[in-house]
PDB file of C-alpha atoms in Angstrom:
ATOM      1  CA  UNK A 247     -11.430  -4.751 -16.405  1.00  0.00           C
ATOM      2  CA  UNK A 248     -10.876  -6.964 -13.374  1.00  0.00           C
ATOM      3  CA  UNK A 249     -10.613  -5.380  -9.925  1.00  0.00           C
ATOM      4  CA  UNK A 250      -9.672  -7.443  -6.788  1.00  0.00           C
ATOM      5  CA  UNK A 251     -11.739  -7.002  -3.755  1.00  0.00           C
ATOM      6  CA  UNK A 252     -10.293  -7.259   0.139  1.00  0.00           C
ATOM      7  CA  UNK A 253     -13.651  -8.009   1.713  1.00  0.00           C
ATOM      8  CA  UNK A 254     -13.997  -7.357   5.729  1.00  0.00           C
ATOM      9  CA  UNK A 255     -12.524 -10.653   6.421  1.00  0.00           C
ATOM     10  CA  UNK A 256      -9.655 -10.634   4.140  1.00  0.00           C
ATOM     11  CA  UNK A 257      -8.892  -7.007   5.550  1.00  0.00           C
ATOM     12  CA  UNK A 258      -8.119  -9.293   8.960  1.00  0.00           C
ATOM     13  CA  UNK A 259      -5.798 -11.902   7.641  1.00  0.00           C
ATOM     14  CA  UNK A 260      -3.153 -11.027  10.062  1.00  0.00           C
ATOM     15  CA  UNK A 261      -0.168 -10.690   9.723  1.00  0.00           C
ATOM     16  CA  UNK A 262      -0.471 -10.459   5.665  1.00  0.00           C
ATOM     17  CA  UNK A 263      -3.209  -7.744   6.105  1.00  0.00           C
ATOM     18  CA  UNK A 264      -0.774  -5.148   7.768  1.00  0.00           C
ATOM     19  CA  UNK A 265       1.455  -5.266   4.089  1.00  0.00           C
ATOM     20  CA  UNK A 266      -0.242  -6.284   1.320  1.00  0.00           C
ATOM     21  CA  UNK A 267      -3.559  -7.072  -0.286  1.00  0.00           C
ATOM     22  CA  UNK A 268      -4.744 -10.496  -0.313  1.00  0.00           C
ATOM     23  CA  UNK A 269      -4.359 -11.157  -3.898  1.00  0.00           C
ATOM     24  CA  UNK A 270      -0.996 -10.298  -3.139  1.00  0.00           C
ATOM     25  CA  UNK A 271      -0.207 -13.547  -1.621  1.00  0.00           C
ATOM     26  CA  UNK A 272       0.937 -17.138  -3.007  1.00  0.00           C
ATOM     27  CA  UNK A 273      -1.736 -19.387  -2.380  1.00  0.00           C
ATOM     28  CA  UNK A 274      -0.631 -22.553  -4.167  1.00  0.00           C
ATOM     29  CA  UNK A 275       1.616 -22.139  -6.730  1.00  0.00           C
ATOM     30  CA  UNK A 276       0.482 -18.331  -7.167  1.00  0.00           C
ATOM     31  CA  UNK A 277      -0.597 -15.416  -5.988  1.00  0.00           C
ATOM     32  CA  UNK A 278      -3.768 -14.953  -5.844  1.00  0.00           C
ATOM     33  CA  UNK A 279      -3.904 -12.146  -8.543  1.00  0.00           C
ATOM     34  CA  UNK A 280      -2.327 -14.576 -10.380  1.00  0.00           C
ATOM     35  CA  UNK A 281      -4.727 -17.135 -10.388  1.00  0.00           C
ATOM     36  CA  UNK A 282      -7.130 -14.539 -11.333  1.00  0.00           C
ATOM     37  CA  UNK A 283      -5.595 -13.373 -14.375  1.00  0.00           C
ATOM     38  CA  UNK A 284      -4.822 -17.006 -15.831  1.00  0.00           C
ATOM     39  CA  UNK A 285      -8.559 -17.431 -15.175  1.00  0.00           C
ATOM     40  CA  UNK A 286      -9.924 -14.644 -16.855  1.00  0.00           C
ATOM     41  CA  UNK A 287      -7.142 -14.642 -19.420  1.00  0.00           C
ATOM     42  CA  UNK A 288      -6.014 -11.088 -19.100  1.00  0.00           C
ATOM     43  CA  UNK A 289      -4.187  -9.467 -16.237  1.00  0.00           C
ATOM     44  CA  UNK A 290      -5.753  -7.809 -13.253  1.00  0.00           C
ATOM     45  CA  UNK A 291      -6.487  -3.982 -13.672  1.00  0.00           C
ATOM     46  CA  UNK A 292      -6.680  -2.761 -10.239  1.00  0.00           C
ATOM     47  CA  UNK A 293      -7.479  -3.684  -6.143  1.00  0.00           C
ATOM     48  CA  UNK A 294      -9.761  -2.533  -3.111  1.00  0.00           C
ATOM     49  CA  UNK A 295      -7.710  -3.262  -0.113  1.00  0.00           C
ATOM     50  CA  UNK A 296      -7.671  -1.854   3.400  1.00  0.00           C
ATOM     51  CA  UNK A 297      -7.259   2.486   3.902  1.00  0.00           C
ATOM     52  CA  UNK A 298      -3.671   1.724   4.863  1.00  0.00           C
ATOM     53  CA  UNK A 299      -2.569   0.053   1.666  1.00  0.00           C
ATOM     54  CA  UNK A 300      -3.723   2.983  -0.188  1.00  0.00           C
ATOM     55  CA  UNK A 301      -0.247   3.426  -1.209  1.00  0.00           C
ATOM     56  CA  UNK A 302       0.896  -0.460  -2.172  1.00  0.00           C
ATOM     57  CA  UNK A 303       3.049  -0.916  -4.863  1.00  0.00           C
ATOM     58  CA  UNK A 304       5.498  -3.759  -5.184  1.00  0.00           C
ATOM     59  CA  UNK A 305       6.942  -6.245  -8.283  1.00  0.00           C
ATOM     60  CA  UNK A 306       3.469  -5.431 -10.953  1.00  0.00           C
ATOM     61  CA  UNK A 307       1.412  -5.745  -8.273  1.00  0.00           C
ATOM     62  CA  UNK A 308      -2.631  -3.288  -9.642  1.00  0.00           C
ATOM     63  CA  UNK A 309      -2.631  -0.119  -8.109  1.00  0.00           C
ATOM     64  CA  UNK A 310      -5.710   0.829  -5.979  1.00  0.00           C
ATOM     65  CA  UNK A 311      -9.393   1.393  -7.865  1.00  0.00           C
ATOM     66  CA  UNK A 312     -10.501   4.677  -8.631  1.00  0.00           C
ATOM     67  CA  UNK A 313     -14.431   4.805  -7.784  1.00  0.00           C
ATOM     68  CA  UNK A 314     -16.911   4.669  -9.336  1.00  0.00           C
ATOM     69  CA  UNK A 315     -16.070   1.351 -11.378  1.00  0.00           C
ATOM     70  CA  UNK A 316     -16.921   1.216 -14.838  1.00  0.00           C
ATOM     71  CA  UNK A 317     -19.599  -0.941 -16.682  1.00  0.00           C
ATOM     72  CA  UNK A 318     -18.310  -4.446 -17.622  1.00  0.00           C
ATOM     73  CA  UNK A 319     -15.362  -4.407 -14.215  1.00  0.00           C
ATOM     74  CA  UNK A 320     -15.307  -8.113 -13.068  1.00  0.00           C
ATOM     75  CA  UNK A 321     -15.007  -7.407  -8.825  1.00  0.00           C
ATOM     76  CA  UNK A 322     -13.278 -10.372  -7.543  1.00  0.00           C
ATOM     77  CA  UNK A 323     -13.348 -11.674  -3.844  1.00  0.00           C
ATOM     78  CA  UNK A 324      -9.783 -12.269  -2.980  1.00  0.00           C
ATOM     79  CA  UNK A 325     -10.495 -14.363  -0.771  1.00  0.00           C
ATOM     80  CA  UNK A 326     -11.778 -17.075  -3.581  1.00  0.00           C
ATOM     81  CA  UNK A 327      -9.109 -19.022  -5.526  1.00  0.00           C
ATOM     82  CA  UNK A 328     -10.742 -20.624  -8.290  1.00  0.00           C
ATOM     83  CA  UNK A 329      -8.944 -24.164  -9.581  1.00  0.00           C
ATOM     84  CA  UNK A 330      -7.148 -23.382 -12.901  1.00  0.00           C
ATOM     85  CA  UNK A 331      -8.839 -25.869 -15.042  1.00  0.00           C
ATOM     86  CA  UNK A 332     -12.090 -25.046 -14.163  1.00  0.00           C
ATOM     87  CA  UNK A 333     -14.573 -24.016 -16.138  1.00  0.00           C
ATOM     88  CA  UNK A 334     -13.623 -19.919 -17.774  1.00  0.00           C
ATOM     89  CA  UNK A 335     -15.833 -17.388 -17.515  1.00  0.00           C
ATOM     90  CA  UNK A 336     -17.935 -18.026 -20.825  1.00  0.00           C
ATOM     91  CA  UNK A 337     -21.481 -15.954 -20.820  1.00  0.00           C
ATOM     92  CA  UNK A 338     -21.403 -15.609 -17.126  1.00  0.00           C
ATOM     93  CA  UNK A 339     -22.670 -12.413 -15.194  1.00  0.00           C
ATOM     94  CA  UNK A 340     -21.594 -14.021 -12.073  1.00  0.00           C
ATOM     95  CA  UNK A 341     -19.271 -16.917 -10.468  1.00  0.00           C
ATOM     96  CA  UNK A 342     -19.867 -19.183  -7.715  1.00  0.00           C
ATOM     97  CA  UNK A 343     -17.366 -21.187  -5.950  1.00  0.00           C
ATOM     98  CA  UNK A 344     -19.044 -23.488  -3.321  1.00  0.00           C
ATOM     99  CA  UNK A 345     -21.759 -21.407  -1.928  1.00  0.00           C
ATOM    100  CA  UNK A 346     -20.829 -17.754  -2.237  1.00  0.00           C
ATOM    101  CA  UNK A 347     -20.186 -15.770  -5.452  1.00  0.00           C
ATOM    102  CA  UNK A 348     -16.565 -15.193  -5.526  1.00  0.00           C
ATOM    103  CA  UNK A 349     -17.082 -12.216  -8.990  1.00  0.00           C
ATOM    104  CA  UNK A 350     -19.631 -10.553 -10.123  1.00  0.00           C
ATOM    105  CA  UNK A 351     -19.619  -8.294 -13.634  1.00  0.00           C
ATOM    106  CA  UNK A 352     -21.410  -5.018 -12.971  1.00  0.00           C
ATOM    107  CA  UNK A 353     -23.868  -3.707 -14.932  1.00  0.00           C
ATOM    108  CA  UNK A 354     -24.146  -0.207 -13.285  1.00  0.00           C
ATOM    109  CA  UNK A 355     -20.968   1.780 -12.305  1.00  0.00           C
ATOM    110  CA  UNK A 356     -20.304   0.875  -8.480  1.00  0.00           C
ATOM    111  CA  UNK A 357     -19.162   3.413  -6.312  1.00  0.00           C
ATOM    112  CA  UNK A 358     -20.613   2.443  -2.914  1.00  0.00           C
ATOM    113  CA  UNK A 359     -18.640   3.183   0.150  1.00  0.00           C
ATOM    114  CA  UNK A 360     -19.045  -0.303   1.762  1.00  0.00           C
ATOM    115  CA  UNK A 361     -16.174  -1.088  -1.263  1.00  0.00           C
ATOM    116  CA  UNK A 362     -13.654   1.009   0.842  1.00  0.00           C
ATOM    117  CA  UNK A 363     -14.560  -0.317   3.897  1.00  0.00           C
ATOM    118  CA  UNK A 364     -14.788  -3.831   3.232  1.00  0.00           C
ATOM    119  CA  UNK A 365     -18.775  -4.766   4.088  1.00  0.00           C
ATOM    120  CA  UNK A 366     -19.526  -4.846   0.567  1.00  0.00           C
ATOM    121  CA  UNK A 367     -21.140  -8.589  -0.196  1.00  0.00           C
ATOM    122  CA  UNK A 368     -20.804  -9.724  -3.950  1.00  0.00           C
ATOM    123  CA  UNK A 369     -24.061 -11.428  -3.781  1.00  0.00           C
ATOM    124  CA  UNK A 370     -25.465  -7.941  -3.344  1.00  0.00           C
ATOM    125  CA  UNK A 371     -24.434  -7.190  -6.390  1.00  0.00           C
ATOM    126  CA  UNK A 372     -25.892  -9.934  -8.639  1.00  0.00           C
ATOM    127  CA  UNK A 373     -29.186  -9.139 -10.941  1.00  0.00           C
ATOM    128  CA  UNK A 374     -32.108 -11.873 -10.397  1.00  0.00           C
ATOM    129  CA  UNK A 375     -31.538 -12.438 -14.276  1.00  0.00           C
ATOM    130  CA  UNK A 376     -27.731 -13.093 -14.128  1.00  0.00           C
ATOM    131  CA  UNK A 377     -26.278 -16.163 -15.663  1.00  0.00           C
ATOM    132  CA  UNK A 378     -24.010 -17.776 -12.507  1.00  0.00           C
ATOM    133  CA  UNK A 379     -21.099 -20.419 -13.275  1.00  0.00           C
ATOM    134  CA  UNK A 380     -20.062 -22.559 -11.128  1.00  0.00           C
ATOM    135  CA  UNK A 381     -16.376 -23.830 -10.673  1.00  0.00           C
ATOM    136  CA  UNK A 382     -14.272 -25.355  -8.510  1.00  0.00           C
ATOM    137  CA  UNK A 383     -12.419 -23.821  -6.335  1.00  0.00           C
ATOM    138  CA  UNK A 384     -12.065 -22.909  -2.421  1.00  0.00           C
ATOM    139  CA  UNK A 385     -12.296 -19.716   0.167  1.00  0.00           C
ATOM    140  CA  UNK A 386     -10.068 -18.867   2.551  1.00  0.00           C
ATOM    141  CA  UNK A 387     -11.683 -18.221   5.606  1.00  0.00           C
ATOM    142  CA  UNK A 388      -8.821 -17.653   7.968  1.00  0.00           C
ATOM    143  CA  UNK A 389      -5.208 -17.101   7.513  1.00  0.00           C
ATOM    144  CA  UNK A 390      -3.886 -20.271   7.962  1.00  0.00           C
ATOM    145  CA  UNK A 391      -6.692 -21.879   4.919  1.00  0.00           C
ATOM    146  CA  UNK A 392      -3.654 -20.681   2.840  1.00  0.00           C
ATOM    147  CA  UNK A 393      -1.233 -23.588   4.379  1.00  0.00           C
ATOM    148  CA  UNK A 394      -4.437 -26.171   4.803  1.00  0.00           C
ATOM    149  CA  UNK A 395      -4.904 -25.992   1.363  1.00  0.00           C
ATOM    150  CA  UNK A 396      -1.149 -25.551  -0.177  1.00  0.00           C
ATOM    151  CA  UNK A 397      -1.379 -29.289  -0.954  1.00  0.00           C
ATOM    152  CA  UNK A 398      -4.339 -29.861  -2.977  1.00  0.00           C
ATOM    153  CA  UNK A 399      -3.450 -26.472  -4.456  1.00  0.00           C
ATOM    154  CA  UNK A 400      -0.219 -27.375  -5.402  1.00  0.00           C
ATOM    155  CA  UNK A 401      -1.287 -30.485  -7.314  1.00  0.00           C
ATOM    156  CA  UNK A 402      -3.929 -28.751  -9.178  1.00  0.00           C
ATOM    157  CA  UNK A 403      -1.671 -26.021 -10.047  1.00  0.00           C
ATOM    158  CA  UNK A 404       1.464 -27.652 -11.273  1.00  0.00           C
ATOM    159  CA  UNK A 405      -0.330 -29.563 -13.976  1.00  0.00           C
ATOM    160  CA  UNK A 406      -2.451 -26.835 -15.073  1.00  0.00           C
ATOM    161  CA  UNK A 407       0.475 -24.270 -15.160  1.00  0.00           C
TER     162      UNK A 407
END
Protein backbone atom coordinates (compact mmCIF):
# COMPACT_ATOMS: atom_id res chain seq x y z
CA UNK A 1 0.00 0.00 0.00
CA UNK A 2 1.35 3.46 -0.77
CA UNK A 3 -0.20 6.49 0.94
CA UNK A 4 0.80 10.11 -0.02
CA UNK A 5 1.57 12.46 2.73
CA UNK A 6 0.79 16.55 2.62
CA UNK A 7 3.33 17.46 5.27
CA UNK A 8 2.88 21.09 7.09
CA UNK A 9 4.63 22.74 4.31
CA UNK A 10 2.98 21.19 1.42
CA UNK A 11 -0.43 21.97 3.28
CA UNK A 12 0.83 25.85 2.41
CA UNK A 13 1.60 25.63 -1.23
CA UNK A 14 -0.76 28.35 -2.07
CA UNK A 15 -2.79 28.61 -4.30
CA UNK A 16 -2.66 24.62 -5.13
CA UNK A 17 -3.23 23.89 -1.37
CA UNK A 18 -6.82 25.49 -1.31
CA UNK A 19 -7.93 22.49 -4.19
CA UNK A 20 -6.01 19.68 -4.26
CA UNK A 21 -3.35 17.58 -2.61
CA UNK A 22 0.11 17.99 -3.62
CA UNK A 23 0.53 14.78 -5.35
CA UNK A 24 -2.18 16.07 -7.25
CA UNK A 25 -0.09 18.35 -9.23
CA UNK A 26 2.16 18.00 -12.53
CA UNK A 27 5.54 18.47 -11.54
CA UNK A 28 7.48 17.65 -14.69
CA UNK A 29 5.90 15.61 -16.96
CA UNK A 30 3.53 14.18 -14.08
CA UNK A 31 1.79 14.48 -11.26
CA UNK A 32 3.30 13.82 -8.51
CA UNK A 33 1.21 10.65 -7.63
CA UNK A 34 2.29 9.73 -10.76
CA UNK A 35 5.77 9.72 -10.33
CA UNK A 36 5.14 7.76 -7.30
CA UNK A 37 3.40 4.96 -8.74
CA UNK A 38 5.91 4.47 -11.80
CA UNK A 39 8.45 4.37 -8.95
CA UNK A 40 7.07 1.90 -6.83
CA UNK A 41 5.51 0.06 -9.75
CA UNK A 42 1.97 -0.10 -8.54
CA UNK A 43 -0.52 2.70 -8.19
CA UNK A 44 -1.02 4.87 -5.17
CA UNK A 45 -3.65 3.54 -2.59
CA UNK A 46 -4.63 6.53 -0.74
CA UNK A 47 -3.55 10.45 0.58
CA UNK A 48 -3.22 12.61 3.89
CA UNK A 49 -3.95 16.07 2.78
CA UNK A 50 -5.23 19.14 4.58
CA UNK A 51 -8.98 18.84 6.84
CA UNK A 52 -10.53 20.69 3.92
CA UNK A 53 -9.73 18.22 1.19
CA UNK A 54 -11.34 15.61 3.17
CA UNK A 55 -13.72 15.31 0.42
CA UNK A 56 -11.25 15.42 -2.92
CA UNK A 57 -12.07 13.42 -5.64
CA UNK A 58 -11.23 14.22 -9.22
CA UNK A 59 -9.98 12.09 -12.65
CA UNK A 60 -8.49 8.61 -10.30
CA UNK A 61 -7.10 10.78 -8.09
CA UNK A 62 -6.63 8.09 -3.99
CA UNK A 63 -9.23 8.91 -1.76
CA UNK A 64 -8.23 10.08 1.78
CA UNK A 65 -6.44 7.36 4.39
CA UNK A 66 -8.39 5.72 6.86
CA UNK A 67 -6.19 5.64 10.23
CA UNK A 68 -4.55 3.64 11.61
CA UNK A 69 -2.32 2.55 8.50
CA UNK A 70 -1.59 -0.91 8.05
CA UNK A 71 1.80 -2.83 8.37
CA UNK A 72 3.88 -2.73 5.14
CA UNK A 73 1.99 1.16 3.88
CA UNK A 74 4.89 3.01 2.11
CA UNK A 75 4.01 6.99 3.53
CA UNK A 76 5.32 9.19 0.91
CA UNK A 77 6.28 12.97 1.33
CA UNK A 78 4.61 14.69 -1.50
CA UNK A 79 6.65 17.07 -1.47
CA UNK A 80 9.68 14.65 -2.83
CA UNK A 81 9.73 13.78 -6.56
CA UNK A 82 12.08 11.10 -7.01
CA UNK A 83 13.90 10.98 -10.76
CA UNK A 84 12.32 8.05 -12.70
CA UNK A 85 15.39 6.14 -13.42
CA UNK A 86 16.63 6.10 -10.18
CA UNK A 87 17.34 3.46 -8.27
CA UNK A 88 13.54 1.28 -7.20
CA UNK A 89 12.81 0.53 -3.99
CA UNK A 90 14.68 -2.96 -3.70
CA UNK A 91 15.12 -4.16 0.20
CA UNK A 92 14.68 -0.68 1.43
CA UNK A 93 12.79 0.24 4.77
CA UNK A 94 13.34 3.78 3.96
CA UNK A 95 14.24 6.40 1.02
CA UNK A 96 16.32 9.36 1.03
CA UNK A 97 16.39 12.00 -1.50
CA UNK A 98 19.14 14.60 -0.71
CA UNK A 99 19.04 14.92 2.97
CA UNK A 100 15.56 14.09 4.20
CA UNK A 101 13.69 10.76 3.86
CA UNK A 102 11.08 11.37 1.36
CA UNK A 103 9.11 7.35 2.40
CA UNK A 104 9.32 5.37 4.96
CA UNK A 105 7.62 1.56 5.18
CA UNK A 106 6.03 1.14 8.59
CA UNK A 107 6.50 -1.53 10.65
CA UNK A 108 3.80 -0.73 13.31
CA UNK A 109 0.28 0.50 12.25
CA UNK A 110 0.48 4.48 12.36
CA UNK A 111 -2.31 6.29 13.54
CA UNK A 112 -0.78 9.41 15.13
CA UNK A 113 -2.65 12.62 14.93
CA UNK A 114 0.34 14.77 13.77
CA UNK A 115 -0.63 12.67 10.21
CA UNK A 116 -3.89 14.81 10.06
CA UNK A 117 -2.39 17.80 10.92
CA UNK A 118 0.60 17.82 8.93
CA UNK A 119 3.69 17.95 11.75
CA UNK A 120 4.32 14.44 11.24
CA UNK A 121 8.31 14.12 10.17
CA UNK A 122 9.15 10.84 8.16
CA UNK A 123 12.45 10.63 9.78
CA UNK A 124 10.46 10.03 12.95
CA UNK A 125 9.35 7.20 11.67
CA UNK A 126 12.50 5.29 10.60
CA UNK A 127 13.89 2.21 12.91
CA UNK A 128 17.81 2.64 13.80
CA UNK A 129 18.05 -0.83 11.89
CA UNK A 130 16.31 0.28 8.62
CA UNK A 131 17.97 -0.24 5.33
CA UNK A 132 17.81 3.59 3.60
CA UNK A 133 18.23 4.03 -0.36
CA UNK A 134 19.26 6.74 -1.72
CA UNK A 135 18.08 8.24 -5.15
CA UNK A 136 17.98 11.07 -6.99
CA UNK A 137 15.58 13.25 -6.92
CA UNK A 138 14.50 16.88 -5.52
CA UNK A 139 11.99 18.65 -2.79
CA UNK A 140 9.90 21.24 -3.33
CA UNK A 141 10.24 23.67 -0.82
CA UNK A 142 8.00 26.44 -2.01
CA UNK A 143 5.43 26.69 -4.64
CA UNK A 144 7.18 28.05 -7.30
CA UNK A 145 10.24 24.85 -6.93
CA UNK A 146 7.54 23.29 -9.23
CA UNK A 147 8.39 25.88 -12.27
CA UNK A 148 12.35 26.11 -11.11
CA UNK A 149 12.60 22.68 -11.67
CA UNK A 150 10.07 21.95 -14.79
CA UNK A 151 13.24 21.91 -16.93
CA UNK A 152 15.52 19.45 -15.56
CA UNK A 153 12.32 17.55 -14.79
CA UNK A 154 11.16 17.53 -18.08
CA UNK A 155 14.36 16.10 -19.56
CA UNK A 156 14.59 13.39 -17.09
CA UNK A 157 11.09 12.51 -17.57
CA UNK A 158 10.58 12.36 -21.27
CA UNK A 159 13.27 9.77 -21.76
CA UNK A 160 12.37 7.70 -18.91
CA UNK A 161 8.58 7.74 -19.77
Amino acid sequence: MIVLYDDALAREFEPFATSRPLGEVRAGALLGRERWALWFGQAVDACIAAPHLAHFAEFDAPPMAVLPLPVGTWLVNTRALPVLSATTVGDADAIQIGAHIAAVQLREPLADASLRDGTLMLEALVPRDAVTRRVDGVWLEAPWDIIRHLSTQLGQDIPAL
